[in-house]
Amino acid sequence: MFSALAIVAECLARPFSIFRLTFPLISFAAAMLLQKTRALAAARFLFWLYSLLTLGLAVTLVSALHLTEAGTGYLGPVLFVLILALWSVTVLAAARACKAAKYLRGPRASVFSLLFRVIRPSPSVSPVGQATFTIGYRAFISYSHNDDRWSRWLHKALESYRVPKELIGIAGHDGPVVPQLYPIFRDREELPSSADLGQQIETALQKSAYLIVICSPSAAASRWVNQEILVFKQLGREQRILPVVIDGEPNGAAGCFPQALMYSLGPDGESLNRNTVHVAADARPEVEGKEATQVKLAARLLGIDYDLLKHHELDMQRKRAFVYRCVAAAMVLLAALTVGGGILTYHYMLQSEEMDEAAVGVADGFVGQGLKLYSRLGVSQATIQSFLVAADRQLATLYELGVQTPRLKYHRAFILVAYADHYAETGDKARARACSQQAMRLMEDLVRGFPRDKDYQRQLAVAQSRVAKDMLAQGQYSPALELYRAGLTTMERLAASDPGRGETQRDVSFAQMQIGGVFAAQGQPDTALLWYRASLAIRQRFATSNKHDLEWRSEVSESEQMIGDVLMEQGKVDPALASLRASLEIRQRLAALDPRNTRWQHDISVCEQSIGHLLERQAKFGPAADSFSVSLAVMRRLGASDPGNAGWQNDIALINQDLAIVLAERGQIGEALESHREGLAILRRLAASDPGNPQLQNKLAISLLAGAHLKRMQGDVASARADYAQALAILRNLVAQYPQDATWRSQLDTAESVLNLDKGAP
């Protein structure tokens, strides 16, 4: 896809050759659609077609480069070899996938899912070692037809389960571990109206190694489920019954167990004493959930311990995550090579204003693609940043050498704002400020020259808000508010011309949120709430009318979060908790729809942390510790996927500090110190890697003071005084460098008074 940039010049010179630009994209999209509908043969054909066309575009790029002055040296052949090597890796992976696809059974048979994993043909199913009967099915699923949705899920989940290759063939409780759990019997037709089970059902029960009973109030009232259990017990396989709870309460009024499940049978088939039902898995979301249920049942059917299988599951997840990151990094590298080569080619080929504008416009689109890779695929920030920095340098060269048209300046400003956002996320504030200020200057010049151009006006407002964000981070509230208000005025004027357009209304809601944030930072919560609620009203209206636009829902959750935080600062506990929980519910639904979206996962962590702070203020330290623990678990998963992400590591450290405080309040000093040490170690590492960052130094000092207090409570006075002294040294240095910061001065005074009191203590 990225290689399409290589023939933009040719497409512009020959209008009919635009087909060469769009056809690879069309074939790729069609292949993805076909693999979703399981048309694997057609999908494989289109994928191969896409691969060949992409190679052709890369060759076109090198050919075009060879015709220019840059191609007289070694650059053309080197670029061709690099692109061909990356392309070959992709095609070889596709060949492996296409060869292996015919061996895969179950709903996951997809060419594109196979690109990221090594699949080998599954051998025939081995018989269960301890069984004295012929095995026709790995398991029989017994369920009430009211629970058909659950039975279909469980049937697919078990038949498509991939047994870790390291476990295949080892000795299990029922013999050697088999390579797959296939087949699983699930009756799909209503049972006959007579009082007896059908012959097909009884035969299937006789040939099944295990009976999985889906337990619910409907199953408890089903005579057919009851009879299937009785027949299976009469076969002498009572120990091979696996109850799975999906609804109801096992020991409550809303019972979920059929009668036959709760009694043992004697040799004569008569019921004896009531026995305790040992649940194999509890699939209810609030208990174990579907994922744990799948692994637990797989372990029972394979005849191995659950902990052993779970360990291999986690190991497989780590390996898959590593492969995903490598493939994504290869994609980014291929994009960087192609874009860089294309830009270098255009430097010599572009001769008119139209070509200049089109070249930067296409490159502008690739910047957006690069930024999206981070949140969608989990590509590390270092990889994306290196790609963007290289592209920025080449785009700057193209911009300076090209014809200085208004549209070229507009594209340049757009890219600068995108860079400013990304640099700010990675902590490079100096570059962020430089990019945003340069973008605002460019757009101010354009708006003065073209005052009626709506695109220019909107982009000026975007650049102003980006500069205002930098000012707000430096505590410059008045100039930041002035720029935000100017941007809002522009956005409202543009929205008034087309009230039903979602994008312009989204711009207005963002501007309102930004102004509310300034008032919240200035300690004016009532005014901040007015702006936040105005933004929420717009977002709720469009989220209701555009249910397929998930970003509107995400923005509603953002507004609810901000409102809850302000209400919490005002001490309005109940409405604050309602807003925060409404935000959390939306974010959990979004994350369930797209589990790989790291931004939505991070939003869940932030919301859980806010709820923890609110519960802490109510002295509900147990529930607060639970919320902080959930928040920390989410951030640890994200941090493990990208250890170089300084922002995520910082979040992990701060949540650990929050958790340590509530654990100490509960009297769990040992656990509190353990959590604090983890957070402190991260802050030390971050501060050492960026010693010129005063915010990190301040966080380190506060963490040291908190740790000293915990150590004092534990009786470790000497270590506590050492931490106090180190924190004081950091705070004194910050106050000396930034004497105008009243907050740090107050922290220093408090720390000195605490240390003086501590010296007088025994």
PDB file of C-alpha atoms in Angstrom, residues 175-340:
ATOM      1  CA  GLY A 175      -3.075 -40.777  27.927  1.00  0.00           C
ATOM      2  CA  PRO A 176      -0.931 -38.795  25.480  1.00  0.00           C
ATOM      3  CA  VAL A 177      -2.061 -35.202  24.880  1.00  0.00           C
ATOM      4  CA  VAL A 178      -3.779 -34.929  21.489  1.00  0.00           C
ATOM      5  CA  PRO A 179      -3.147 -32.064  19.027  1.00  0.00           C
ATOM      6  CA  GLN A 180      -6.759 -30.840  18.872  1.00  0.00           C
ATOM      7  CA  LEU A 181     -10.124 -31.114  20.633  1.00  0.00           C
ATOM      8  CA  TYR A 182     -12.074 -32.348  17.646  1.00  0.00           C
ATOM      9  CA  PRO A 183     -14.841 -33.335  17.280  1.00  0.00           C
ATOM     10  CA  ILE A 184     -17.240 -31.942  19.916  1.00  0.00           C
ATOM     11  CA  PHE A 185     -20.878 -33.078  19.703  1.00  0.00           C
ATOM     12  CA  ARG A 186     -23.654 -30.485  19.936  1.00  0.00           C
ATOM     13  CA  ASP A 187     -27.189 -31.439  18.907  1.00  0.00           C
ATOM     14  CA  ARG A 188     -28.730 -28.721  16.756  1.00  0.00           C
ATOM     15  CA  GLU A 189     -32.295 -30.072  16.393  1.00  0.00           C
ATOM     16  CA  GLU A 190     -35.112 -30.167  18.908  1.00  0.00           C
ATOM     17  CA  LEU A 191     -35.411 -33.478  20.747  1.00  0.00           C
ATOM     18  CA  PRO A 192     -38.364 -35.741  19.865  1.00  0.00           C
ATOM     19  CA  SER A 193     -41.659 -35.259  21.680  1.00  0.00           C
ATOM     20  CA  SER A 194     -41.546 -38.709  23.288  1.00  0.00           C
ATOM     21  CA  ALA A 195     -40.246 -39.270  26.787  1.00  0.00           C
ATOM     22  CA  ASP A 196     -37.065 -40.998  25.538  1.00  0.00           C
ATOM     23  CA  LEU A 197     -33.930 -39.510  24.051  1.00  0.00           C
ATOM     24  CA  GLY A 198     -33.392 -40.040  20.348  1.00  0.00           C
ATOM     25  CA  GLN A 199     -31.159 -42.888  19.186  1.00  0.00           C
ATOM     26  CA  GLN A 200     -28.657 -40.428  17.696  1.00  0.00           C
ATOM     27  CA  ILE A 201     -28.309 -38.631  21.047  1.00  0.00           C
ATOM     28  CA  GLU A 202     -27.819 -41.851  23.019  1.00  0.00           C
ATOM     29  CA  THR A 203     -25.238 -43.101  20.516  1.00  0.00           C
ATOM     30  CA  ALA A 204     -23.373 -39.800  20.734  1.00  0.00           C
ATOM     31  CA  LEU A 205     -23.372 -40.000  24.531  1.00  0.00           C
ATOM     32  CA  GLN A 206     -21.949 -43.527  24.387  1.00  0.00           C
ATOM     33  CA  LYS A 207     -19.130 -42.360  22.089  1.00  0.00           C
ATOM     34  CA  SER A 208     -18.278 -39.203  24.073  1.00  0.00           C
ATOM     35  CA  ALA A 209     -15.285 -39.087  26.398  1.00  0.00           C
ATOM     36  CA  TYR A 210     -16.769 -36.251  28.490  1.00  0.00           C
ATOM     37  CA  LEU A 211     -20.142 -34.631  29.088  1.00  0.00           C
ATOM     38  CA  ILE A 212     -20.114 -30.828  29.340  1.00  0.00           C
ATOM     39  CA  VAL A 213     -23.291 -29.541  31.011  1.00  0.00           C
ATOM     40  CA  ILE A 214     -24.123 -25.861  30.447  1.00  0.00           C
ATOM     41  CA  CYS A 215     -25.758 -24.997  33.780  1.00  0.00           C
ATOM     42  CA  SER A 216     -28.415 -22.288  34.028  1.00  0.00           C
ATOM     43  CA  PRO A 217     -31.972 -21.925  35.370  1.00  0.00           C
ATOM     44  CA  SER A 218     -33.204 -23.062  31.944  1.00  0.00           C
ATOM     45  CA  ALA A 219     -31.008 -26.160  32.063  1.00  0.00           C
ATOM     46  CA  ALA A 220     -32.171 -26.929  35.612  1.00  0.00           C
ATOM     47  CA  ALA A 221     -35.775 -27.032  34.337  1.00  0.00           C
ATOM     48  CA  SER A 222     -34.994 -29.047  31.178  1.00  0.00           C
ATOM     49  CA  ARG A 223     -35.936 -32.711  31.341  1.00  0.00           C
ATOM     50  CA  TRP A 224     -33.783 -33.440  28.278  1.00  0.00           C
ATOM     51  CA  VAL A 225     -30.640 -32.110  29.930  1.00  0.00           C
ATOM     52  CA  ASN A 226     -31.563 -34.159  33.025  1.00  0.00           C
ATOM     53  CA  GLN A 227     -31.986 -37.343  30.943  1.00  0.00           C
ATOM     54  CA  GLU A 228     -28.696 -36.815  29.105  1.00  0.00           C
ATOM     55  CA  ILE A 229     -26.914 -36.584  32.475  1.00  0.00           C
ATOM     56  CA  LEU A 230     -28.660 -39.736  33.719  1.00  0.00           C
ATOM     57  CA  VAL A 231     -27.743 -41.702  30.592  1.00  0.00           C
ATOM     58  CA  PHE A 232     -24.103 -40.601  30.865  1.00  0.00           C
ATOM     59  CA  LYS A 233     -23.970 -41.546  34.566  1.00  0.00           C
ATOM     60  CA  GLN A 234     -25.523 -44.951  33.794  1.00  0.00           C
ATOM     61  CA  LEU A 235     -22.603 -45.510  31.419  1.00  0.00           C
ATOM     62  CA  GLY A 236     -20.328 -45.329  34.485  1.00  0.00           C
ATOM     63  CA  ARG A 237     -18.755 -41.982  33.538  1.00  0.00           C
ATOM     64  CA  GLU A 238     -19.933 -39.805  36.406  1.00  0.00           C
ATOM     65  CA  GLN A 239     -16.378 -38.529  36.982  1.00  0.00           C
ATOM     66  CA  ARG A 240     -16.267 -37.291  33.364  1.00  0.00           C
ATOM     67  CA  ILE A 241     -19.123 -34.787  33.729  1.00  0.00           C
ATOM     68  CA  LEU A 242     -17.957 -31.141  33.519  1.00  0.00           C
ATOM     69  CA  PRO A 243     -20.550 -28.590  34.735  1.00  0.00           C
ATOM     70  CA  VAL A 244     -20.110 -25.044  33.320  1.00  0.00           C
ATOM     71  CA  VAL A 245     -22.132 -22.294  35.034  1.00  0.00           C
ATOM     72  CA  ILE A 246     -23.371 -19.492  32.741  1.00  0.00           C
ATOM     73  CA  ASP A 247     -26.293 -18.084  34.752  1.00  0.00           C
ATOM     74  CA  GLY A 248     -28.068 -18.396  38.079  1.00  0.00           C
ATOM     75  CA  GLU A 249     -26.542 -19.193  41.448  1.00  0.00           C
ATOM     76  CA  PRO A 250     -25.151 -22.679  42.147  1.00  0.00           C
ATOM     77  CA  ASN A 251     -26.244 -22.563  45.784  1.00  0.00           C
ATOM     78  CA  GLY A 252     -28.909 -19.840  45.644  1.00  0.00           C
ATOM     79  CA  ALA A 253     -32.632 -19.586  45.039  1.00  0.00           C
ATOM     80  CA  ALA A 254     -32.103 -19.243  41.287  1.00  0.00           C
ATOM     81  CA  GLY A 255     -30.591 -22.705  40.977  1.00  0.00           C
ATOM     82  CA  CYS A 256     -28.729 -23.704  37.851  1.00  0.00           C
ATOM     83  CA  PHE A 257     -27.998 -27.449  38.358  1.00  0.00           C
ATOM     84  CA  PRO A 258     -30.295 -30.146  36.907  1.00  0.00           C
ATOM     85  CA  GLN A 259     -31.492 -32.684  39.471  1.00  0.00           C
ATOM     86  CA  ALA A 260     -29.509 -35.563  37.970  1.00  0.00           C
ATOM     87  CA  LEU A 261     -26.293 -33.593  38.435  1.00  0.00           C
ATOM     88  CA  MET A 262     -26.785 -33.318  42.196  1.00  0.00           C
ATOM     89  CA  TYR A 263     -27.153 -37.058  42.928  1.00  0.00           C
ATOM     90  CA  SER A 264     -24.869 -40.067  42.602  1.00  0.00           C
ATOM     91  CA  LEU A 265     -26.211 -43.254  41.034  1.00  0.00           C
ATOM     92  CA  GLY A 266     -25.700 -46.787  42.239  1.00  0.00           C
ATOM     93  CA  PRO A 267     -25.135 -49.829  40.067  1.00  0.00           C
ATOM     94  CA  ASP A 268     -28.897 -50.278  39.691  1.00  0.00           C
ATOM     95  CA  GLY A 269     -29.319 -46.762  38.321  1.00  0.00           C
ATOM     96  CA  GLU A 270     -31.346 -45.534  41.313  1.00  0.00           C
ATOM     97  CA  SER A 271     -30.577 -42.194  42.980  1.00  0.00           C
ATOM     98  CA  LEU A 272     -28.608 -42.321  46.204  1.00  0.00           C
ATOM     99  CA  ASN A 273     -27.422 -39.549  48.504  1.00  0.00           C
ATOM    100  CA  ARG A 274     -27.204 -35.975  47.344  1.00  0.00           C
ATOM    101  CA  ASN A 275     -23.635 -35.036  46.460  1.00  0.00           C
ATOM    102  CA  THR A 276     -21.709 -31.792  45.988  1.00  0.00           C
ATOM    103  CA  VAL A 277     -21.426 -30.599  42.413  1.00  0.00           C
ATOM    104  CA  HIS A 278     -17.838 -29.737  41.495  1.00  0.00           C
ATOM    105  CA  VAL A 279     -18.034 -26.945  38.944  1.00  0.00           C
ATOM    106  CA  ALA A 280     -15.492 -27.310  36.125  1.00  0.00           C
ATOM    107  CA  ALA A 281     -15.708 -23.636  35.145  1.00  0.00           C
ATOM    108  CA  ASP A 282     -17.833 -20.564  35.819  1.00  0.00           C
ATOM    109  CA  ALA A 283     -18.240 -18.564  32.582  1.00  0.00           C
ATOM    110  CA  ARG A 284     -20.171 -15.701  34.143  1.00  0.00           C
ATOM    111  CA  PRO A 285     -18.393 -12.407  33.347  1.00  0.00           C
ATOM    112  CA  GLU A 286     -18.178 -11.389  36.971  1.00  0.00           C
ATOM    113  CA  VAL A 287     -16.564 -14.703  37.998  1.00  0.00           C
ATOM    114  CA  GLU A 288     -14.127 -16.312  35.499  1.00  0.00           C
ATOM    115  CA  GLY A 289     -15.376 -15.256  32.072  1.00  0.00           C
ATOM    116  CA  LYS A 290     -15.161 -16.955  28.708  1.00  0.00           C
ATOM    117  CA  GLU A 291     -11.388 -16.989  28.241  1.00  0.00           C
ATOM    118  CA  ALA A 292     -10.636 -18.775  31.512  1.00  0.00           C
ATOM    119  CA  THR A 293     -13.544 -21.163  30.875  1.00  0.00           C
ATOM    120  CA  GLN A 294     -12.124 -22.161  27.498  1.00  0.00           C
ATOM    121  CA  VAL A 295      -8.685 -22.900  28.966  1.00  0.00           C
ATOM    122  CA  LYS A 296     -10.074 -24.784  31.995  1.00  0.00           C
ATOM    123  CA  LEU A 297     -12.260 -27.057  29.859  1.00  0.00           C
ATOM    124  CA  ALA A 298      -9.435 -27.612  27.385  1.00  0.00           C
ATOM    125  CA  ALA A 299      -7.185 -28.710  30.250  1.00  0.00           C
ATOM    126  CA  ARG A 300      -9.808 -31.232  31.463  1.00  0.00           C
ATOM    127  CA  LEU A 301     -10.422 -32.613  27.970  1.00  0.00           C
ATOM    128  CA  LEU A 302      -6.678 -32.940  27.327  1.00  0.00           C
ATOM    129  CA  GLY A 303      -6.092 -34.574  30.696  1.00  0.00           C
ATOM    130  CA  ILE A 304      -3.528 -32.093  31.994  1.00  0.00           C
ATOM    131  CA  ASP A 305      -3.359 -29.617  34.878  1.00  0.00           C
ATOM    132  CA  TYR A 306      -4.917 -26.193  34.341  1.00  0.00           C
ATOM    133  CA  ASP A 307      -1.839 -24.354  35.667  1.00  0.00           C
ATOM    134  CA  LEU A 308       0.388 -26.131  33.128  1.00  0.00           C
ATOM    135  CA  LEU A 309      -1.864 -25.210  30.209  1.00  0.00           C
ATOM    136  CA  LYS A 310      -2.305 -21.646  31.453  1.00  0.00           C
ATOM    137  CA  HIS A 311       1.476 -21.223  31.665  1.00  0.00           C
ATOM    138  CA  HIS A 312       1.857 -22.310  28.035  1.00  0.00           C
ATOM    139  CA  GLU A 313      -1.053 -20.052  27.023  1.00  0.00           C
ATOM    140  CA  LEU A 314       0.711 -17.022  28.495  1.00  0.00           C
ATOM    141  CA  ASP A 315       3.950 -18.037  26.798  1.00  0.00           C
ATOM    142  CA  MET A 316       2.166 -18.316  23.437  1.00  0.00           C
ATOM    143  CA  GLN A 317       0.587 -14.877  23.931  1.00  0.00           C
ATOM    144  CA  ARG A 318       3.996 -13.345  24.570  1.00  0.00           C
ATOM    145  CA  LYS A 319       5.410 -14.978  21.446  1.00  0.00           C
ATOM    146  CA  ARG A 320       2.492 -13.815  19.313  1.00  0.00           C
ATOM    147  CA  ALA A 321       2.852 -10.276  20.657  1.00  0.00           C
ATOM    148  CA  PHE A 322       6.549 -10.317  19.720  1.00  0.00           C
ATOM    149  CA  VAL A 323       5.744 -11.497  16.195  1.00  0.00           C
ATOM    150  CA  TYR A 324       3.072  -8.806  15.810  1.00  0.00           C
ATOM    151  CA  ARG A 325       5.530  -6.102  16.834  1.00  0.00           C
ATOM    152  CA  CYS A 326       8.197  -7.402  14.451  1.00  0.00           C
ATOM    153  CA  VAL A 327       5.780  -7.504  11.521  1.00  0.00           C
ATOM    154  CA  ALA A 328       4.469  -4.053  12.361  1.00  0.00           C
ATOM    155  CA  ALA A 329       8.009  -2.701  12.594  1.00  0.00           C
ATOM    156  CA  ALA A 330       8.793  -4.239   9.199  1.00  0.00           C
ATOM    157  CA  MET A 331       5.716  -2.522   7.774  1.00  0.00           C
ATOM    158  CA  VAL A 332       6.836   0.805   9.191  1.00  0.00           C
ATOM    159  CA  LEU A 333      10.346   0.330   7.836  1.00  0.00           C
ATOM    160  CA  LEU A 334       9.000  -0.564   4.398  1.00  0.00           C
ATOM    161  CA  ALA A 335       6.798   2.524   4.512  1.00  0.00           C
ATOM    162  CA  ALA A 336       9.714   4.722   5.536  1.00  0.00           C
ATOM    163  CA  LEU A 337      11.901   3.385   2.727  1.00  0.00           C
ATOM    164  CA  THR A 338       9.190   3.802   0.123  1.00  0.00           C
ATOM    165  CA  VAL A 339       8.101   7.236   1.310  1.00  0.00           C
ATOM    166  CA  GLY A 340      11.693   8.410   1.608  1.00  0.00           C
TER     167      GLY A 340
END
